[in-house]
mmCIF file of C-alpha atoms and ligand atoms in Angstrom:
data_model
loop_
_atom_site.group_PDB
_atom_site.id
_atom_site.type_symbol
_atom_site.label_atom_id
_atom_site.label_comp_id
_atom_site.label_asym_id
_atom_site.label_seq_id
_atom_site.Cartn_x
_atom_site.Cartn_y
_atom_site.Cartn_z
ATOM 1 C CA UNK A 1 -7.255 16.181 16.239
ATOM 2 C CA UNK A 2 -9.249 17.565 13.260
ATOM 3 C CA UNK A 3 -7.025 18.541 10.057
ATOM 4 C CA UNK A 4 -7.520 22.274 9.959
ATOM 5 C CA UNK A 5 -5.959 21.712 13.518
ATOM 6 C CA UNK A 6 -2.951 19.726 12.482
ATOM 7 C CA UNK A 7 -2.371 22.674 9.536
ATOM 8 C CA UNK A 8 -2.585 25.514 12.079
ATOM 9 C CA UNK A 9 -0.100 23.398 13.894
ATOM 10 C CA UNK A 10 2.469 22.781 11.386
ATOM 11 C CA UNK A 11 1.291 25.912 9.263
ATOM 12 C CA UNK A 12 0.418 23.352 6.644
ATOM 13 C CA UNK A 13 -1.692 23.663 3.481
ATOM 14 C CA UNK A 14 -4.769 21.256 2.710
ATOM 15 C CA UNK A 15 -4.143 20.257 -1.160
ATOM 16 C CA UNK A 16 -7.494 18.176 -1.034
ATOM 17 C CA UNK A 17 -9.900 17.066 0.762
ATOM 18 C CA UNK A 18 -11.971 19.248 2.616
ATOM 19 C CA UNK A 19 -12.679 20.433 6.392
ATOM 20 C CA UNK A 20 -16.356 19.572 6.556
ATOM 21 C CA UNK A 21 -16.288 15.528 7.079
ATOM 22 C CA UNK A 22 -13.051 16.190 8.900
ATOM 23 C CA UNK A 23 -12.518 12.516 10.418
ATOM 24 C CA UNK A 24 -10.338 12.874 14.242
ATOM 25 C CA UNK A 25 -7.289 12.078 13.406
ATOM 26 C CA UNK A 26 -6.061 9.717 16.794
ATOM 27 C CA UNK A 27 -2.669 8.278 15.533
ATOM 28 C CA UNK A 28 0.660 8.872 13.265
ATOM 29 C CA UNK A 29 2.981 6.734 11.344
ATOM 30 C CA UNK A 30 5.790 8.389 9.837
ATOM 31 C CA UNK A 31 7.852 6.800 6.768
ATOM 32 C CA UNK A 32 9.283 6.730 3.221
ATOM 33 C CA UNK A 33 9.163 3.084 3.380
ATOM 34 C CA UNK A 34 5.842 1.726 1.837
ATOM 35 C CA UNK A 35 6.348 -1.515 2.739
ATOM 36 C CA UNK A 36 6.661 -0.367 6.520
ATOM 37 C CA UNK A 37 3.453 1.188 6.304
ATOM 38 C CA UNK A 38 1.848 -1.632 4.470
ATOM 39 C CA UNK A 39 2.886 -3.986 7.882
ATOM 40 C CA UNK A 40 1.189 -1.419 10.019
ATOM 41 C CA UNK A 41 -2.154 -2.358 11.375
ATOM 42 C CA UNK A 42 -4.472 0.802 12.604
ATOM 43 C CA UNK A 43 -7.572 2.660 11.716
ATOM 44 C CA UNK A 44 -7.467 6.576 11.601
ATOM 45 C CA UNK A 45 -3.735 6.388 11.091
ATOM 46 C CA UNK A 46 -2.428 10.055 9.650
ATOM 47 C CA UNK A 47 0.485 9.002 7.211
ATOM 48 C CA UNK A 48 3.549 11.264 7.790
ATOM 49 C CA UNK A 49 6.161 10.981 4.770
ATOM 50 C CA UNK A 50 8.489 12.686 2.593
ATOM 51 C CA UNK A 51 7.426 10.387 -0.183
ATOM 52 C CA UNK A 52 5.744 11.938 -3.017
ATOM 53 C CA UNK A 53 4.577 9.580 -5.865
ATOM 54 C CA UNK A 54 1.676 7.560 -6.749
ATOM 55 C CA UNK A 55 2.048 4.882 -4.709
ATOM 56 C CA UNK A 56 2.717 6.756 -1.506
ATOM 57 C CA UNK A 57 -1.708 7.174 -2.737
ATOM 58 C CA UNK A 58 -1.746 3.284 -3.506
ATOM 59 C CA UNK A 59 -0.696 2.394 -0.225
ATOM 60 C CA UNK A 60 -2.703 4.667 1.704
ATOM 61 C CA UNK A 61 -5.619 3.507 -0.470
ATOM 62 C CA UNK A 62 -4.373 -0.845 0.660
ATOM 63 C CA UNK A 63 -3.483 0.392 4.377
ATOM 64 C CA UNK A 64 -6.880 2.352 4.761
ATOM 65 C CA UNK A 65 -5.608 5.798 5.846
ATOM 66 C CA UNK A 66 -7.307 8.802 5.337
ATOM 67 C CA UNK A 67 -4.967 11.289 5.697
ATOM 68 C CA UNK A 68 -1.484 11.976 4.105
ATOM 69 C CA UNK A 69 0.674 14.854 5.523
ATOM 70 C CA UNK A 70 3.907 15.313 3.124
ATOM 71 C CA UNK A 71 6.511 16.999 4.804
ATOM 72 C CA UNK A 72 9.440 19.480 3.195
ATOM 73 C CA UNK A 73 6.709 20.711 0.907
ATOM 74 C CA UNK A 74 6.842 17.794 -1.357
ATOM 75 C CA UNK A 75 5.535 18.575 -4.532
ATOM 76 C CA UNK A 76 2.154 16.659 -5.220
ATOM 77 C CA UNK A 77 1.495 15.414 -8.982
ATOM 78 C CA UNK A 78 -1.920 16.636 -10.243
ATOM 79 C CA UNK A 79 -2.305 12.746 -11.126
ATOM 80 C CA UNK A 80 -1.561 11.945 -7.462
ATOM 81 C CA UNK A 81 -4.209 14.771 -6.193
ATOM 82 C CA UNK A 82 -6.970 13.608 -8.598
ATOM 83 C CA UNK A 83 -6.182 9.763 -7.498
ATOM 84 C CA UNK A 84 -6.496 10.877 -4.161
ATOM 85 C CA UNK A 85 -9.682 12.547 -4.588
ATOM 86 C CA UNK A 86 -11.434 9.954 -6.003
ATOM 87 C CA UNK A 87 -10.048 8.029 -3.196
ATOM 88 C CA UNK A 88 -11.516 10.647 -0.724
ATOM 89 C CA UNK A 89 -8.199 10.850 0.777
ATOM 90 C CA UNK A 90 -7.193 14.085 2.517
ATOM 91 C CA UNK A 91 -3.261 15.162 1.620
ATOM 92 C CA UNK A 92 -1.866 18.611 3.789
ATOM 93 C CA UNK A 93 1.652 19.557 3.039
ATOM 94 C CA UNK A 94 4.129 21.617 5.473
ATOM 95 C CA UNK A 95 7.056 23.288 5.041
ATOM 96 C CA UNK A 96 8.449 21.794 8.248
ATOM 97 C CA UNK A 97 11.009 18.513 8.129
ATOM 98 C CA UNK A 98 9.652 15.190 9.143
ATOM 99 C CA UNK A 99 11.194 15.057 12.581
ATOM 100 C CA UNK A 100 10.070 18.295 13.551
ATOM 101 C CA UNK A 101 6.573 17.882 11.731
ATOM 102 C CA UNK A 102 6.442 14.571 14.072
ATOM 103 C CA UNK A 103 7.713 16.375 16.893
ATOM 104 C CA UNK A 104 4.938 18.922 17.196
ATOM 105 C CA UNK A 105 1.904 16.713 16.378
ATOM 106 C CA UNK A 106 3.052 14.372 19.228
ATOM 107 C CA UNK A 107 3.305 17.233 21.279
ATOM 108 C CA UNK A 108 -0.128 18.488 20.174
ATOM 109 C CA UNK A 109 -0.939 14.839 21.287
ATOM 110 C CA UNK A 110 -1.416 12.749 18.047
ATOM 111 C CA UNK A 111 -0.346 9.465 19.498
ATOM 112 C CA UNK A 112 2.155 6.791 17.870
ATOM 113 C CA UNK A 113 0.515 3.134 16.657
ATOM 114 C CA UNK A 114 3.514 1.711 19.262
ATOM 115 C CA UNK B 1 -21.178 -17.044 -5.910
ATOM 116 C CA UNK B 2 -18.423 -17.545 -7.912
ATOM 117 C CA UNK B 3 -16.256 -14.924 -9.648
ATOM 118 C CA UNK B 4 -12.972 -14.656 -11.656
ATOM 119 C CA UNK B 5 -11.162 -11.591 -12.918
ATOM 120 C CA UNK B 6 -7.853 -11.451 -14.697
ATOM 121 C CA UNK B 7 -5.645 -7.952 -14.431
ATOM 122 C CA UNK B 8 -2.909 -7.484 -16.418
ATOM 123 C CA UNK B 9 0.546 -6.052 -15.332
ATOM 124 C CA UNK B 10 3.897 -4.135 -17.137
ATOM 125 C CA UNK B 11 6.877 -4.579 -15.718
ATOM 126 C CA UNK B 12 8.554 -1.144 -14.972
ATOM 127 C CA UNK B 13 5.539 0.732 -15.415
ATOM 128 C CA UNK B 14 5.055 2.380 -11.800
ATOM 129 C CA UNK B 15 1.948 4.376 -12.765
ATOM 130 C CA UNK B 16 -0.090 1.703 -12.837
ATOM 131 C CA UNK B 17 0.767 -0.497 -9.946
ATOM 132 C CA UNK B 18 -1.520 -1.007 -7.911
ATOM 133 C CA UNK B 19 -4.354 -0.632 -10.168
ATOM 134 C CA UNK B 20 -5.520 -3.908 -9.564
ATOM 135 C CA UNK B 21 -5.231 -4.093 -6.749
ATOM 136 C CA UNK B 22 -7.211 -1.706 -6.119
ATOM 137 C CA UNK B 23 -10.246 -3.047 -8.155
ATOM 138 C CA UNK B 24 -9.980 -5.797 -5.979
ATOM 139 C CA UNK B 25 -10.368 -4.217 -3.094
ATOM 140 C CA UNK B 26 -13.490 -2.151 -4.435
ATOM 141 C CA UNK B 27 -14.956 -5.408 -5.407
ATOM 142 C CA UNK B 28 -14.979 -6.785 -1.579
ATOM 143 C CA UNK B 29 -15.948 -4.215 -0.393
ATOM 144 C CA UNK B 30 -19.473 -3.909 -2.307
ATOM 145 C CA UNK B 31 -19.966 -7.606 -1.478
ATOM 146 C CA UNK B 32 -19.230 -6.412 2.196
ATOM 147 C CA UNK B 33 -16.224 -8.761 3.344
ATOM 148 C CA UNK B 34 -14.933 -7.377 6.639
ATOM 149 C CA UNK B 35 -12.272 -4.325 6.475
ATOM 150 C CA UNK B 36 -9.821 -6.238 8.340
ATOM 151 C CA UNK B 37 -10.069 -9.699 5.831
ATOM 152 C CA UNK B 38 -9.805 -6.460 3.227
ATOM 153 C CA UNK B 39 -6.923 -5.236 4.093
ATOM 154 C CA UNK B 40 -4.927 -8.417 4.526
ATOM 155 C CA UNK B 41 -5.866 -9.451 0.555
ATOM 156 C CA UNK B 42 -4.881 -5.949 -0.644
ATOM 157 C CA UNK B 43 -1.816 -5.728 1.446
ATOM 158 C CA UNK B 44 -0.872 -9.130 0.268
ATOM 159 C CA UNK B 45 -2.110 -8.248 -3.382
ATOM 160 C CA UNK B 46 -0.079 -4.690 -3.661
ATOM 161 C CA UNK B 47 3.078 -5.946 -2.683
ATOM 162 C CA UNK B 48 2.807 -8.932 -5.535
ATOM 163 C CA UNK B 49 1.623 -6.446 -8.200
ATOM 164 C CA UNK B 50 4.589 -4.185 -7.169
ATOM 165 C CA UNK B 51 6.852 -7.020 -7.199
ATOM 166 C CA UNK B 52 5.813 -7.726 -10.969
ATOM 167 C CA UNK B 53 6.286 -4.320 -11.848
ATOM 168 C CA UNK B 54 9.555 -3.975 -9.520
ATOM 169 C CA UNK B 55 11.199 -7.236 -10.828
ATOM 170 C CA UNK B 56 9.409 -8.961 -13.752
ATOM 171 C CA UNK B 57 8.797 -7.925 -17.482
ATOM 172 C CA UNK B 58 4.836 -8.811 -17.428
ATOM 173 C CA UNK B 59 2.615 -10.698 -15.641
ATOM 174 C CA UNK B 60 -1.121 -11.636 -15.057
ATOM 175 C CA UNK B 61 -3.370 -11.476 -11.974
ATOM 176 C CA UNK B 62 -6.265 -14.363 -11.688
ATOM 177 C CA UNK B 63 -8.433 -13.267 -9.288
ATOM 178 C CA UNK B 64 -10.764 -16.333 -7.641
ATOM 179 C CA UNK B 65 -13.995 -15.752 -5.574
ATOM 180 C CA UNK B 66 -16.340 -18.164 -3.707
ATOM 181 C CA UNK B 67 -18.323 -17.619 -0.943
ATOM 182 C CA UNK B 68 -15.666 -18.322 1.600
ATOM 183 C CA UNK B 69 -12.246 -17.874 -0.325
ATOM 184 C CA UNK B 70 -10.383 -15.778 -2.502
ATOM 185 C CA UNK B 71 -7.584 -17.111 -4.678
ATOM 186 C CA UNK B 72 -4.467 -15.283 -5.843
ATOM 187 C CA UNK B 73 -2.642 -16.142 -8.724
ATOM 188 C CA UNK B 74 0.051 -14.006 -10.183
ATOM 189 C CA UNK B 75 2.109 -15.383 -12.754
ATOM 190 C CA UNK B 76 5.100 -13.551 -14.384
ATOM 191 C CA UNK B 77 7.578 -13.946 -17.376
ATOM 192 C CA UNK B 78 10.941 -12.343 -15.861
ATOM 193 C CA UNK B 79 14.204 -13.442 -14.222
ATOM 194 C CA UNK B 80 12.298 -15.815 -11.911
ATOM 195 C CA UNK B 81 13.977 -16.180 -8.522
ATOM 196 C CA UNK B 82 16.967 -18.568 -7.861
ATOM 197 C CA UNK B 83 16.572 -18.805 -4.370
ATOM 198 C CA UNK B 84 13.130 -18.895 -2.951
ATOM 199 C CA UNK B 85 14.757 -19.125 0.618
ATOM 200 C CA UNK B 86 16.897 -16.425 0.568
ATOM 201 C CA UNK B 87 14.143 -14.303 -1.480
ATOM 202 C CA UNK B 88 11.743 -14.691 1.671
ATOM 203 C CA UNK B 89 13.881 -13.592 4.306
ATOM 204 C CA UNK B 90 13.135 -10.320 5.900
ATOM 205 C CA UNK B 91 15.873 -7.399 4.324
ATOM 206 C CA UNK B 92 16.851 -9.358 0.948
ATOM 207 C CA UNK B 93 16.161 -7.321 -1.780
ATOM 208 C CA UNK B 94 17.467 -7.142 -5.724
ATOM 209 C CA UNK B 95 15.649 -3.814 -6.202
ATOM 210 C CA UNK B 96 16.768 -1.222 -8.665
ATOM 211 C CA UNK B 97 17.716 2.189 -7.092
ATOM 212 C CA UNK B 98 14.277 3.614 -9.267
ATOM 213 C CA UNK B 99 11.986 0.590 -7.336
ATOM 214 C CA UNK B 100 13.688 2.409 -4.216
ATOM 215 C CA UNK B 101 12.726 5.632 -4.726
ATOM 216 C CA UNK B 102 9.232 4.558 -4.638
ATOM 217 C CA UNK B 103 9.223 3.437 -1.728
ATOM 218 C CA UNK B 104 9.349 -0.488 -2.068
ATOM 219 C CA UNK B 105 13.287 -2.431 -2.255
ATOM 220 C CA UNK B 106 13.572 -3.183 1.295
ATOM 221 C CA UNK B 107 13.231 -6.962 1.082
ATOM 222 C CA UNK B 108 9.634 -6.442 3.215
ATOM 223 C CA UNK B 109 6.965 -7.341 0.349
ATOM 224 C CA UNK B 110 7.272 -11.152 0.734
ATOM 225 C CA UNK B 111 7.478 -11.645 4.463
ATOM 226 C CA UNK B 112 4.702 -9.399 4.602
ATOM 227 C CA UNK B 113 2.860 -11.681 1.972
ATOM 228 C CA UNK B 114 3.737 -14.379 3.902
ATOM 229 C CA UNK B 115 2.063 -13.109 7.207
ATOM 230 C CA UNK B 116 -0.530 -12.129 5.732
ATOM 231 C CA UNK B 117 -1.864 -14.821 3.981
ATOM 232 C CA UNK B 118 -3.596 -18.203 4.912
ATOM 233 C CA UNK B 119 -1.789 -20.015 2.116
ATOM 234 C CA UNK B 120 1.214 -19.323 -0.066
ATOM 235 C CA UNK B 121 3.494 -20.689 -2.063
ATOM 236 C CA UNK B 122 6.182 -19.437 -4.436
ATOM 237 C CA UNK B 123 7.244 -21.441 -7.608
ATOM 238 C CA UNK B 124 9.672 -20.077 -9.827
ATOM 239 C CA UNK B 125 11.438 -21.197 -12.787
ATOM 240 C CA UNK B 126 15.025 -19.217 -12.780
ATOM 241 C CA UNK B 127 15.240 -17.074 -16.471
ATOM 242 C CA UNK B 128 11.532 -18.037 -17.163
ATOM 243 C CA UNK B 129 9.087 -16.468 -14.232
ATOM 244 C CA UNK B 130 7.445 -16.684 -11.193
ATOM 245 C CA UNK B 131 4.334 -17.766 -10.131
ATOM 246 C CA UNK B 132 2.842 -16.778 -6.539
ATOM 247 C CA UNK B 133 -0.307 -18.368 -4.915
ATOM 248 C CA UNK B 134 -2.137 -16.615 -2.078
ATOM 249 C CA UNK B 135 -5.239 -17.808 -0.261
ATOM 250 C CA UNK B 136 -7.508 -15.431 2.221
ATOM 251 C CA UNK B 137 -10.380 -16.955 3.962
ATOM 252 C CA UNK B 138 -12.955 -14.203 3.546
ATOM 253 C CA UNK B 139 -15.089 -15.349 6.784
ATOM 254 C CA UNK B 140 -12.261 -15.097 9.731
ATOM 255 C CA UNK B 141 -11.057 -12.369 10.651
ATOM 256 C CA UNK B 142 -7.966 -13.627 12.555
ATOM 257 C CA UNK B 143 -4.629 -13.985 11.000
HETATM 258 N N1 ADP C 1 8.112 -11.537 -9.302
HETATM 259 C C1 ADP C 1 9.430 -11.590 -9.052
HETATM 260 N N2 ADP C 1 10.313 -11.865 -10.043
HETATM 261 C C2 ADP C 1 11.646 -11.931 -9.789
HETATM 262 N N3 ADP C 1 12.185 -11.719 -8.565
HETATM 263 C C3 ADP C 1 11.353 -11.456 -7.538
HETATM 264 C C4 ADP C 1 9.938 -11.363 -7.718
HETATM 265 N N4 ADP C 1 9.377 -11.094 -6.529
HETATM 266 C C5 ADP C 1 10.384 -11.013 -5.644
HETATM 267 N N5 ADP C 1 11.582 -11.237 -6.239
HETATM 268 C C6 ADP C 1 12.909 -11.269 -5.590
HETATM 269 O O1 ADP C 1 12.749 -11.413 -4.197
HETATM 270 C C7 ADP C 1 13.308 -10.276 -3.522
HETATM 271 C C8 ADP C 1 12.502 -9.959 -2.279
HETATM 272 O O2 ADP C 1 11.187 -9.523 -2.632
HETATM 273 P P1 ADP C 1 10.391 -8.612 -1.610
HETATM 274 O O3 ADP C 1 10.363 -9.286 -0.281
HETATM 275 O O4 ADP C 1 9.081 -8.266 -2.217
HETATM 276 O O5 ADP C 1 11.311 -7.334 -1.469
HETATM 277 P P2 ADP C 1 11.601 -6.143 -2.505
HETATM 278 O O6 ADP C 1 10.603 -6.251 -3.618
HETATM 279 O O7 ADP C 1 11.410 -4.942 -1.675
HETATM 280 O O8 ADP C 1 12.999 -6.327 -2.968
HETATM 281 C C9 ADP C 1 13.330 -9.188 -4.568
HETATM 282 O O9 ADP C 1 14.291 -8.186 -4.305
HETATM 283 C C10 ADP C 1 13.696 -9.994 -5.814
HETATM 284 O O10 ADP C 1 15.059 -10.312 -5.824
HETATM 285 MG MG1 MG C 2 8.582 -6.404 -3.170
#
């Protein structure tokens, strides 16, 4: 699934990153725990979390995903947006919580790691 | 080819953590190590750096290269850890509600460490520091 796709789906907003080398996104992990996602071992993983700080970008950055959807419209730090950039990692917010976000990706058919 | 780098790290300051790391992993990557030898050195990096940060009042990162090995060393002046056992079983954690709330205090970082790695080993000097060793071999890619 492409990330203007998983917006439409969760009427999400793209804070940066951009549409036109729009990886497939395959898989999802969701978690506020980083140290759960830093014992998770997948490529193309789309991180779903209600965890908004600069690590939640550092541990993206260690676990190699691309793609960061906060959930609840969690406010995103210009520091955390320009860390991510330079990163050339993609962060979309929603509105929506992280069960429900969850529960419409998998049923748009985003797969979990297990 | 033979490298060292030295990072240094505040404890308490959250902004930076995992700015080292980070180099590191930058670093490997131009000299082309495989992703998956990458990851487990970051993963194993990030968690010590946060740990410094989390627990300790400063430390410093020696970062070792050779052609086929990179070596770890973080050593920190803090509280030090009575119980090395107890501190590397899955779930124990004396994190601070604020180490929480960013996402680490689960009692996670040193297992992970631990499976991560090809060698480890904890010393620690209770009201003094702690000192951590990791080893990766850069040319397999199997755990
Ligand atoms: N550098 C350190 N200095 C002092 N105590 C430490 C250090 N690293 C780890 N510890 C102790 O070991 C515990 C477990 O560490 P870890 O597995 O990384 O979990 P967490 O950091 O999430 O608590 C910590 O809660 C802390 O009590
Ligand atoms: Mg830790």
């Amino acid at each position: 699934m492409k990330v203007r796709e998983i917006c439409s789906v969760l009427n999400g907003e793209l804070i940066c990153g951009d549409y036109k080398n729009d990886n497939e996104v395959s898989h999802a992990f969701a978690s506020d725990l980083m140290s759960d996602v830093l014992t998770v071992n997948c490529d193309s993983l789309l991180l779903i979390t209600g965890l908004a700080n600069l690590q939640t970008i550092r541990t993206a950055e260690m676990s190699d995903i691309n793609c960061i959807l906060f959930v609840r419209n969690k406010s995103v730090t210009p520091e955390m947006k320009t860390l991510a950039e330079e990163l050339g990692i993609t962060l979309i917010k929603c509105p929506l919580t992280m069960f429900r976000a969850s529960g419409e990706l998998y049923r748009a058919g985003i797969k979990p790691i297990y | 080819m033979a490298m060292s780098f030295e990072y240094k790290v505040e404890g308490g300051d959250f902004t930076h953590a995992g700015y080292a790391s980070s180099q590191v992993k930058k670093m490997l990557k131009q000299l082309g190590v495989d992703s998956t030898v990458i990851k487990r050195v970051v993963v194993c990096l990030y968690e010590a750096e946060v740990n410094i940060v989390a627990h300790a009042y400063s430390g410093t990162i020696s970062v070792n290269l050779d052609t086929d090995t990179i070596n770890m060393k973080l050593a920190d002046k803090g509280p030090g850890i009575a119980d090395i056992e107890q501190a590397m079983q899955k779930g124990f954690s004396t994190a601070s509600p604020e180490v929480r709330e960013m996402g680490f205090g689960a009692g996670m970082g040193l297992p992970n460490i631990s499976a991560n790695a090809d060698r480890f080993v904890i010393t620690s000097e209770p009201g003094t520091g702690t000192t951590l060793e990791i080893s990766i071999n850069l040319n397999s890619a199997a755990v």
